[in-house]
Amino acid sequence: MTRMYSHMEDIYFETAEMIENDLISAAMFILLFILFISYAKITLFELGIFYILFRLFLFGLEEYKKYNKDLKAYEDELNDYGDDADDEGEDNGEDGENGEDGEDGSYDLLNFELKELKMKKKE
């Protein structure tokens, strides 16, 4: 449950950041439209190029904020090939305290011991 809440919280904050960036870029676009197009000092083509450059700047700023303090996370993301199934299996084998997965292993062990006791009683 906590893992799901944390994931949803991350999605919420990422979405809020993206909306904030879109609002900033829209405000800049509107200001440029009012200032320059109404006075015929800049063309729509030049304005479009400026908008694209501004969006690239915002993207770079977002990446910088994301990885400013955590260079290891940046390197991990660059080296992540999307093979999460293998990572989860390795993590479960290394740690004995993995929450649900650790509990499942202990239940299997208890069931096995219970079956052994039943077999001994039958003999």
mmCIF file of N, CA and C in Angstrom:
data_model
loop_
_atom_site.group_PDB
_atom_site.id
_atom_site.type_symbol
_atom_site.label_atom_id
_atom_site.label_comp_id
_atom_site.label_asym_id
_atom_site.label_seq_id
_atom_site.Cartn_x
_atom_site.Cartn_y
_atom_site.Cartn_z
ATOM 1 N N MET A 1 0.831 -1.188 0.000
ATOM 2 C CA MET A 1 0.000 0.000 0.000
ATOM 3 C C MET A 1 0.877 1.254 0.000
ATOM 4 N N THR A 2 1.911 1.245 0.831
ATOM 5 C CA THR A 2 2.801 2.405 0.905
ATOM 6 C C THR A 2 3.531 2.593 -0.414
ATOM 7 N N ARG A 3 3.919 1.503 -1.034
ATOM 8 C CA ARG A 3 4.620 1.580 -2.315
ATOM 9 C C ARG A 3 3.709 2.220 -3.373
ATOM 10 N N MET A 4 2.426 1.831 -3.391
ATOM 11 C CA MET A 4 1.481 2.390 -4.360
ATOM 12 C C MET A 4 1.270 3.873 -4.089
ATOM 13 N N TYR A 5 1.123 4.238 -2.816
ATOM 14 C CA TYR A 5 0.934 5.646 -2.466
ATOM 15 C C TYR A 5 2.147 6.463 -2.882
ATOM 16 N N SER A 6 3.324 5.944 -2.641
ATOM 17 C CA SER A 6 4.552 6.645 -3.011
ATOM 18 C C SER A 6 4.625 6.827 -4.518
ATOM 19 N N HIS A 7 4.250 5.789 -5.253
ATOM 20 C CA HIS A 7 4.263 5.876 -6.719
ATOM 21 C C HIS A 7 3.273 6.934 -7.202
ATOM 22 N N MET A 8 2.077 6.951 -6.640
ATOM 23 C CA MET A 8 1.070 7.938 -7.041
ATOM 24 C C MET A 8 1.514 9.347 -6.667
ATOM 25 N N GLU A 9 2.174 9.479 -5.532
ATOM 26 C CA GLU A 9 2.679 10.780 -5.109
ATOM 27 C C GLU A 9 3.744 11.280 -6.088
ATOM 28 N N ASP A 10 4.621 10.394 -6.523
ATOM 29 C CA ASP A 10 5.641 10.771 -7.506
ATOM 30 C C ASP A 10 5.007 11.224 -8.813
ATOM 31 N N ILE A 11 3.993 10.484 -9.268
ATOM 32 C CA ILE A 11 3.311 10.848 -10.509
ATOM 33 C C ILE A 11 2.650 12.211 -10.361
ATOM 34 N N TYR A 12 2.026 12.461 -9.204
ATOM 35 C CA TYR A 12 1.369 13.746 -8.974
ATOM 36 C C TYR A 12 2.366 14.893 -9.054
ATOM 37 N N PHE A 13 3.506 14.747 -8.381
ATOM 38 C CA PHE A 13 4.487 15.830 -8.378
ATOM 39 C C PHE A 13 5.115 16.028 -9.758
ATOM 40 N N GLU A 14 5.352 14.943 -10.490
ATOM 41 C CA GLU A 14 5.890 15.078 -11.844
ATOM 42 C C GLU A 14 4.888 15.783 -12.747
ATOM 43 N N THR A 15 3.606 15.428 -12.617
ATOM 44 C CA THR A 15 2.576 16.064 -13.431
ATOM 45 C C THR A 15 2.445 17.537 -13.079
ATOM 46 N N ALA A 16 2.498 17.860 -11.786
ATOM 47 C CA ALA A 16 2.409 19.256 -11.365
ATOM 48 C C ALA A 16 3.580 20.062 -11.922
ATOM 49 N N GLU A 17 4.753 19.470 -11.946
ATOM 50 C CA GLU A 17 5.928 20.149 -12.493
ATOM 51 C C GLU A 17 5.782 20.369 -13.992
ATOM 52 N N MET A 18 5.253 19.375 -14.690
ATOM 53 C CA MET A 18 5.066 19.518 -16.134
ATOM 54 C C MET A 18 4.036 20.598 -16.439
ATOM 55 N N ILE A 19 2.965 20.658 -15.660
ATOM 56 C CA ILE A 19 1.952 21.694 -15.857
ATOM 57 C C ILE A 19 2.547 23.062 -15.579
ATOM 58 N N GLU A 20 3.359 23.164 -14.538
ATOM 59 C CA GLU A 20 4.016 24.429 -14.225
ATOM 60 C C GLU A 20 4.901 24.883 -15.380
ATOM 61 N N ASN A 21 5.666 23.968 -15.937
ATOM 62 C CA ASN A 21 6.525 24.310 -17.077
ATOM 63 C C ASN A 21 5.701 24.739 -18.286
ATOM 64 N N ASP A 22 4.579 24.054 -18.523
ATOM 65 C CA ASP A 22 3.718 24.427 -19.648
ATOM 66 C C ASP A 22 3.106 25.805 -19.443
ATOM 67 N N LEU A 23 2.722 26.116 -18.216
ATOM 68 C CA LEU A 23 2.161 27.441 -17.935
ATOM 69 C C LEU A 23 3.202 28.535 -18.121
ATOM 70 N N ILE A 24 4.423 28.268 -17.692
ATOM 71 C CA ILE A 24 5.498 29.251 -17.870
ATOM 72 C C ILE A 24 5.743 29.494 -19.349
ATOM 73 N N SER A 25 5.830 28.418 -20.114
ATOM 74 C CA SER A 25 6.089 28.587 -21.545
ATOM 75 C C SER A 25 4.909 29.258 -22.248
ATOM 76 N N ALA A 26 3.677 28.945 -21.844
ATOM 77 C CA ALA A 26 2.512 29.596 -22.449
ATOM 78 C C ALA A 26 2.502 31.087 -22.129
ATOM 79 N N ALA A 27 2.843 31.441 -20.887
ATOM 80 C CA ALA A 27 2.896 32.860 -20.512
ATOM 81 C C ALA A 27 3.963 33.592 -21.320
ATOM 82 N N MET A 28 5.118 32.966 -21.505
ATOM 83 C CA MET A 28 6.166 33.584 -22.322
ATOM 84 C C MET A 28 5.702 33.747 -23.767
ATOM 85 N N PHE A 29 5.031 32.747 -24.287
ATOM 86 C CA PHE A 29 4.539 32.805 -25.658
ATOM 87 C C PHE A 29 3.518 33.933 -25.818
ATOM 88 N N ILE A 30 2.612 34.050 -24.870
ATOM 89 C CA ILE A 30 1.594 35.104 -24.929
ATOM 90 C C ILE A 30 2.234 36.482 -24.835
ATOM 91 N N LEU A 31 3.188 36.649 -23.926
ATOM 92 C CA LEU A 31 3.866 37.944 -23.801
ATOM 93 C C LEU A 31 4.608 38.310 -25.083
ATOM 94 N N LEU A 32 5.296 37.354 -25.653
ATOM 95 C CA LEU A 32 5.995 37.630 -26.909
ATOM 96 C C LEU A 32 5.016 37.948 -28.034
ATOM 97 N N PHE A 33 3.901 37.257 -28.054
ATOM 98 C CA PHE A 33 2.889 37.524 -29.075
ATOM 99 C C PHE A 33 2.374 38.952 -28.960
ATOM 100 N N ILE A 34 2.054 39.349 -27.737
ATOM 101 C CA ILE A 34 1.532 40.702 -27.526
ATOM 102 C C ILE A 34 2.587 41.753 -27.851
ATOM 103 N N LEU A 35 3.811 41.543 -27.376
ATOM 104 C CA LEU A 35 4.843 42.563 -27.542
ATOM 105 C C LEU A 35 5.358 42.690 -28.970
ATOM 106 N N PHE A 36 5.637 41.575 -29.623
ATOM 107 C CA PHE A 36 6.343 41.648 -30.892
ATOM 108 C C PHE A 36 5.445 41.502 -32.115
ATOM 109 N N ILE A 37 4.494 40.588 -32.069
ATOM 110 C CA ILE A 37 3.662 40.382 -33.254
ATOM 111 C C ILE A 37 2.733 41.571 -33.456
ATOM 112 N N SER A 38 2.218 42.117 -32.378
ATOM 113 C CA SER A 38 1.334 43.271 -32.537
ATOM 114 C C SER A 38 2.084 44.485 -33.077
ATOM 115 N N TYR A 39 3.389 44.567 -32.843
ATOM 116 C CA TYR A 39 4.190 45.682 -33.362
ATOM 117 C C TYR A 39 4.978 45.293 -34.610
ATOM 118 N N ALA A 40 4.767 44.086 -35.134
ATOM 119 C CA ALA A 40 5.377 43.593 -36.374
ATOM 120 C C ALA A 40 6.901 43.634 -36.333
ATOM 121 N N LYS A 41 7.481 43.334 -35.188
ATOM 122 C CA LYS A 41 8.938 43.319 -35.087
ATOM 123 C C LYS A 41 9.501 41.898 -35.152
ATOM 124 N N ILE A 42 8.657 40.895 -35.052
ATOM 125 C CA ILE A 42 9.110 39.507 -35.128
ATOM 126 C C ILE A 42 8.052 38.709 -35.885
ATOM 127 N N THR A 43 8.479 37.732 -36.627
ATOM 128 C CA THR A 43 7.532 36.927 -37.402
ATOM 129 C C THR A 43 7.096 35.709 -36.597
ATOM 130 N N LEU A 44 6.048 35.070 -37.082
ATOM 131 C CA LEU A 44 5.567 33.860 -36.407
ATOM 132 C C LEU A 44 6.612 32.750 -36.454
ATOM 133 N N PHE A 45 7.351 32.652 -37.538
ATOM 134 C CA PHE A 45 8.395 31.636 -37.666
ATOM 135 C C PHE A 45 9.476 31.831 -36.603
ATOM 136 N N GLU A 46 9.928 33.071 -36.423
ATOM 137 C CA GLU A 46 10.938 33.356 -35.400
ATOM 138 C C GLU A 46 10.393 33.072 -34.007
ATOM 139 N N LEU A 47 9.132 33.371 -33.821
ATOM 140 C CA LEU A 47 8.498 33.100 -32.533
ATOM 141 C C LEU A 47 8.426 31.596 -32.264
ATOM 142 N N GLY A 48 8.111 30.820 -33.284
ATOM 143 C CA GLY A 48 8.077 29.367 -33.137
ATOM 144 C C GLY A 48 9.440 28.801 -32.788
ATOM 145 N N ILE A 49 10.477 29.322 -33.424
ATOM 146 C CA ILE A 49 11.838 28.883 -33.108
ATOM 147 C C ILE A 49 12.181 29.230 -31.661
ATOM 148 N N PHE A 50 11.808 30.439 -31.231
ATOM 149 C CA PHE A 50 12.051 30.824 -29.847
ATOM 150 C C PHE A 50 11.316 29.899 -28.885
ATOM 151 N N TYR A 51 10.079 29.539 -29.214
ATOM 152 C CA TYR A 51 9.296 28.655 -28.355
ATOM 153 C C TYR A 51 9.969 27.283 -28.239
ATOM 154 N N ILE A 52 10.450 26.752 -29.351
ATOM 155 C CA ILE A 52 11.123 25.446 -29.319
ATOM 156 C C ILE A 52 12.390 25.517 -28.467
ATOM 157 N N LEU A 53 13.164 26.574 -28.642
ATOM 158 C CA LEU A 53 14.376 26.730 -27.833
ATOM 159 C C LEU A 53 14.039 26.876 -26.350
ATOM 160 N N PHE A 54 12.971 27.604 -26.058
ATOM 161 C CA PHE A 54 12.560 27.780 -24.665
ATOM 162 C C PHE A 54 12.124 26.456 -24.050
ATOM 163 N N ARG A 55 11.387 25.620 -24.814
ATOM 164 C CA ARG A 55 10.970 24.309 -24.311
ATOM 165 C C ARG A 55 12.186 23.409 -24.063
ATOM 166 N N LEU A 56 13.182 23.479 -24.935
ATOM 167 C CA LEU A 56 14.410 22.710 -24.715
ATOM 168 C C LEU A 56 15.124 23.186 -23.453
ATOM 169 N N PHE A 57 15.122 24.486 -23.225
ATOM 170 C CA PHE A 57 15.716 25.027 -22.002
ATOM 171 C C PHE A 57 14.980 24.512 -20.771
ATOM 172 N N LEU A 58 13.648 24.501 -20.813
ATOM 173 C CA LEU A 58 12.876 23.988 -19.678
ATOM 174 C C LEU A 58 13.147 22.505 -19.449
ATOM 175 N N PHE A 59 13.282 21.746 -20.523
ATOM 176 C CA PHE A 59 13.589 20.323 -20.387
ATOM 177 C C PHE A 59 14.949 20.124 -19.724
ATOM 178 N N GLY A 60 15.936 20.888 -20.156
ATOM 179 C CA GLY A 60 17.264 20.807 -19.540
ATOM 180 C C GLY A 60 17.234 21.215 -18.084
ATOM 181 N N LEU A 61 16.455 22.237 -17.762
ATOM 182 C CA LEU A 61 16.323 22.688 -16.378
ATOM 183 C C LEU A 61 15.677 21.611 -15.519
ATOM 184 N N GLU A 62 14.676 20.936 -16.062
ATOM 185 C CA GLU A 62 14.011 19.854 -15.336
ATOM 186 C C GLU A 62 14.979 18.704 -15.061
ATOM 187 N N GLU A 63 15.769 18.319 -16.053
ATOM 188 C CA GLU A 63 16.753 17.259 -15.864
ATOM 189 C C GLU A 63 17.812 17.673 -14.843
ATOM 190 N N TYR A 64 18.215 18.920 -14.890
ATOM 191 C CA TYR A 64 19.206 19.411 -13.935
ATOM 192 C C TYR A 64 18.652 19.363 -12.517
ATOM 193 N N LYS A 65 17.401 19.783 -12.329
ATOM 194 C CA LYS A 65 16.797 19.752 -10.997
ATOM 195 C C LYS A 65 16.652 18.323 -10.503
ATOM 196 N N LYS A 66 16.324 17.411 -11.415
ATOM 197 C CA LYS A 66 16.089 16.027 -11.021
ATOM 198 C C LYS A 66 17.364 15.361 -10.518
ATOM 199 N N TYR A 67 18.482 15.644 -11.174
ATOM 200 C CA TYR A 67 19.711 14.931 -10.860
ATOM 201 C C TYR A 67 20.792 15.822 -10.275
ATOM 202 N N ASN A 68 20.435 16.987 -9.809
ATOM 203 C CA ASN A 68 21.427 17.920 -9.295
ATOM 204 C C ASN A 68 22.185 17.337 -8.109
ATOM 205 N N LYS A 69 21.472 16.726 -7.184
ATOM 206 C CA LYS A 69 22.100 16.242 -5.951
ATOM 207 C C LYS A 69 22.450 14.766 -5.999
ATOM 208 N N ASP A 70 21.867 14.032 -6.919
ATOM 209 C CA ASP A 70 22.035 12.588 -6.915
ATOM 210 C C ASP A 70 22.618 12.110 -8.243
ATOM 211 N N LEU A 71 23.914 12.191 -8.371
ATOM 212 C CA LEU A 71 24.583 11.772 -9.599
ATOM 213 C C LEU A 71 24.474 10.266 -9.795
ATOM 214 N N LYS A 72 24.449 9.507 -8.697
ATOM 215 C CA LYS A 72 24.332 8.049 -8.795
ATOM 216 C C LYS A 72 23.006 7.664 -9.448
ATOM 217 N N ALA A 73 21.909 8.358 -9.092
ATOM 218 C CA ALA A 73 20.610 8.057 -9.695
ATOM 219 C C ALA A 73 20.630 8.352 -11.191
ATOM 220 N N TYR A 74 21.322 9.408 -11.580
ATOM 221 C CA TYR A 74 21.435 9.742 -13.000
ATOM 222 C C TYR A 74 22.190 8.648 -13.754
ATOM 223 N N GLU A 75 23.288 8.175 -13.183
ATOM 224 C CA GLU A 75 24.057 7.109 -13.825
ATOM 225 C C GLU A 75 23.252 5.816 -13.881
ATOM 226 N N ASP A 76 22.485 5.530 -12.823
ATOM 227 C CA ASP A 76 21.666 4.326 -12.816
ATOM 228 C C ASP A 76 20.603 4.380 -13.904
ATOM 229 N N GLU A 77 19.993 5.553 -14.090
ATOM 230 C CA GLU A 77 18.963 5.665 -15.119
ATOM 231 C C GLU A 77 19.564 5.527 -16.513
ATOM 232 N N LEU A 78 20.752 6.047 -16.703
ATOM 233 C CA LEU A 78 21.406 5.907 -18.004
ATOM 234 C C LEU A 78 21.734 4.450 -18.298
ATOM 235 N N ASN A 79 22.057 3.670 -17.261
ATOM 236 C CA ASN A 79 22.447 2.275 -17.441
ATOM 237 C C ASN A 79 21.287 1.302 -17.290
ATOM 238 N N ASP A 80 20.071 1.807 -17.046
ATOM 239 C CA ASP A 80 18.914 0.938 -16.863
ATOM 240 C C ASP A 80 18.402 0.502 -18.230
ATOM 241 N N TYR A 81 18.347 -0.796 -18.433
ATOM 242 C CA TYR A 81 17.894 -1.320 -19.713
ATOM 243 C C TYR A 81 16.457 -1.813 -19.643
ATOM 244 N N GLY A 82 15.753 -1.522 -18.568
ATOM 245 C CA GLY A 82 14.354 -1.899 -18.458
ATOM 246 C C GLY A 82 14.128 -3.337 -18.070
ATOM 247 N N ASP A 83 15.126 -4.024 -17.546
ATOM 248 C CA ASP A 83 14.994 -5.422 -17.171
ATOM 249 C C ASP A 83 14.672 -5.498 -15.684
ATOM 250 N N ASP A 84 13.454 -5.081 -15.330
ATOM 251 C CA ASP A 84 13.074 -5.007 -13.922
ATOM 252 C C ASP A 84 12.814 -6.378 -13.319
ATOM 253 N N ALA A 85 12.385 -7.346 -14.117
ATOM 254 C CA ALA A 85 12.072 -8.670 -13.575
ATOM 255 C C ALA A 85 13.313 -9.316 -12.974
ATOM 256 N N ASP A 86 14.445 -9.200 -13.648
ATOM 257 C CA ASP A 86 15.672 -9.784 -13.115
ATOM 258 C C ASP A 86 16.126 -9.060 -11.862
ATOM 259 N N ASP A 87 15.962 -7.741 -11.842
ATOM 260 C CA ASP A 87 16.374 -6.973 -10.671
ATOM 261 C C ASP A 87 15.570 -7.364 -9.442
ATOM 262 N N GLU A 88 14.255 -7.564 -9.624
ATOM 263 C CA GLU A 88 13.428 -7.934 -8.482
ATOM 264 C C GLU A 88 13.824 -9.305 -7.953
ATOM 265 N N GLY A 89 14.115 -10.233 -8.834
ATOM 266 C CA GLY A 89 14.520 -11.569 -8.404
ATOM 267 C C GLY A 89 15.815 -11.530 -7.637
ATOM 268 N N GLU A 90 16.761 -10.729 -8.097
ATOM 269 C CA GLU A 90 18.036 -10.622 -7.404
ATOM 270 C C GLU A 90 17.857 -9.962 -6.046
ATOM 271 N N ASP A 91 17.007 -8.951 -5.984
ATOM 272 C CA ASP A 91 16.787 -8.265 -4.716
ATOM 273 C C ASP A 91 16.136 -9.194 -3.702
ATOM 274 N N ASN A 92 15.187 -10.009 -4.151
ATOM 275 C CA ASN A 92 14.510 -10.905 -3.228
ATOM 276 C C ASN A 92 15.464 -11.954 -2.688
ATOM 277 N N GLY A 93 16.399 -12.387 -3.481
ATOM 278 C CA GLY A 93 17.342 -13.395 -3.029
ATOM 279 C C GLY A 93 18.340 -12.840 -2.038
ATOM 280 N N GLU A 94 18.702 -11.578 -2.173
ATOM 281 C CA GLU A 94 19.715 -11.000 -1.303
ATOM 282 C C GLU A 94 19.155 -10.614 0.060
ATOM 283 N N ASP A 95 17.993 -10.014 0.078
ATOM 284 C CA ASP A 95 17.441 -9.507 1.331
ATOM 285 C C ASP A 95 16.443 -10.501 1.900
ATOM 286 N N GLY A 96 16.473 -10.653 3.203
ATOM 287 C CA GLY A 96 15.496 -11.501 3.853
ATOM 288 C C GLY A 96 14.305 -10.710 4.343
ATOM 289 N N GLU A 97 14.390 -9.402 4.261
ATOM 290 C CA GLU A 97 13.340 -8.556 4.811
ATOM 291 C C GLU A 97 12.681 -7.729 3.711
ATOM 292 N N ASN A 98 12.066 -8.378 2.772
ATOM 293 C CA ASN A 98 11.472 -7.677 1.644
ATOM 294 C C ASN A 98 9.966 -7.536 1.767
ATOM 295 N N GLY A 99 9.431 -7.557 2.930
ATOM 296 C CA GLY A 99 7.998 -7.349 3.084
ATOM 297 C C GLY A 99 7.221 -8.557 2.617
ATOM 298 N N GLU A 100 6.405 -8.369 1.577
ATOM 299 C CA GLU A 100 5.535 -9.423 1.092
ATOM 300 C C GLU A 100 6.315 -10.634 0.593
ATOM 301 N N ASP A 101 7.385 -10.388 -0.155
ATOM 302 C CA ASP A 101 8.134 -11.510 -0.705
ATOM 303 C C ASP A 101 8.784 -12.336 0.397
ATOM 304 N N GLY A 102 9.300 -11.681 1.425
ATOM 305 C CA GLY A 102 9.899 -12.392 2.539
ATOM 306 C C GLY A 102 8.855 -13.200 3.292
ATOM 307 N N GLU A 103 7.645 -12.646 3.410
ATOM 308 C CA GLU A 103 6.580 -13.354 4.096
ATOM 309 C C GLU A 103 6.153 -14.582 3.299
ATOM 310 N N ASP A 104 6.075 -14.459 1.982
ATOM 311 C CA ASP A 104 5.690 -15.600 1.158
ATOM 312 C C ASP A 104 6.677 -16.740 1.338
ATOM 313 N N GLY A 105 7.956 -16.421 1.404
ATOM 314 C CA GLY A 105 8.971 -17.450 1.607
ATOM 315 C C GLY A 105 8.804 -18.134 2.950
ATOM 316 N N SER A 106 8.487 -17.376 3.993
ATOM 317 C CA SER A 106 8.311 -17.975 5.313
ATOM 318 C C SER A 106 7.047 -18.830 5.351
ATOM 319 N N TYR A 107 5.982 -18.413 4.644
ATOM 320 C CA TYR A 107 4.768 -19.227 4.595
ATOM 321 C C TYR A 107 5.030 -20.546 3.871
ATOM 322 N N ASP A 108 5.804 -20.489 2.809
ATOM 323 C CA ASP A 108 6.142 -21.725 2.102
ATOM 324 C C ASP A 108 6.916 -22.667 3.012
ATOM 325 N N LEU A 109 7.836 -22.117 3.780
ATOM 326 C CA LEU A 109 8.612 -22.934 4.701
ATOM 327 C C LEU A 109 7.712 -23.539 5.773
ATOM 328 N N LEU A 110 6.779 -22.751 6.308
ATOM 329 C CA LEU A 110 5.851 -23.267 7.317
ATOM 330 C C LEU A 110 4.957 -24.353 6.736
ATOM 331 N N ASN A 111 4.463 -24.141 5.521
ATOM 332 C CA ASN A 111 3.628 -25.163 4.883
ATOM 333 C C ASN A 111 4.407 -26.453 4.678
ATOM 334 N N PHE A 112 5.650 -26.334 4.283
ATOM 335 C CA PHE A 112 6.483 -27.520 4.081
ATOM 336 C C PHE A 112 6.672 -28.262 5.401
ATOM 337 N N GLU A 113 6.954 -27.522 6.475
ATOM 338 C CA GLU A 113 7.137 -28.160 7.782
ATOM 339 C C GLU A 113 5.843 -28.793 8.264
ATOM 340 N N LEU A 114 4.714 -28.146 7.989
ATOM 341 C CA LEU A 114 3.418 -28.694 8.379
ATOM 342 C C LEU A 114 3.149 -30.003 7.637
ATOM 343 N N LYS A 115 3.468 -30.044 6.367
ATOM 344 C CA LYS A 115 3.292 -31.278 5.595
ATOM 345 C C LYS A 115 4.180 -32.391 6.140
ATOM 346 N N GLU A 116 5.400 -32.045 6.529
ATOM 347 C CA GLU A 116 6.297 -33.059 7.096
ATOM 348 C C GLU A 116 5.733 -33.611 8.400
ATOM 349 N N LEU A 117 5.186 -32.735 9.242
ATOM 350 C CA LEU A 117 4.593 -33.194 10.502
ATOM 351 C C LEU A 117 3.400 -34.109 10.255
ATOM 352 N N LYS A 118 2.574 -33.775 9.282
ATOM 353 C CA LYS A 118 1.420 -34.617 8.967
ATOM 354 C C LYS A 118 1.872 -35.989 8.476
ATOM 355 N N MET A 119 2.931 -36.009 7.664
ATOM 356 C CA MET A 119 3.453 -37.281 7.172
ATOM 357 C C MET A 119 3.984 -38.127 8.326
ATOM 358 N N LYS A 120 4.639 -37.498 9.290
ATOM 359 C CA LYS A 120 5.172 -38.230 10.440
ATOM 360 C C LYS A 120 4.046 -38.792 11.290
ATOM 361 N N LYS A 121 2.951 -38.026 11.438
ATOM 362 C CA LYS A 121 1.814 -38.509 12.220
ATOM 363 C C LYS A 121 1.172 -39.722 11.553
ATOM 364 N N LYS A 122 1.075 -39.696 10.235
ATOM 365 C CA LYS A 122 0.476 -40.818 9.510
ATOM 366 C C LYS A 122 1.311 -42.083 9.661
ATOM 367 N N GLU A 123 2.620 -41.947 9.739
ATOM 368 C CA GLU A 123 3.492 -43.117 9.868
ATOM 369 C C GLU A 123 3.359 -43.661 11.264
#
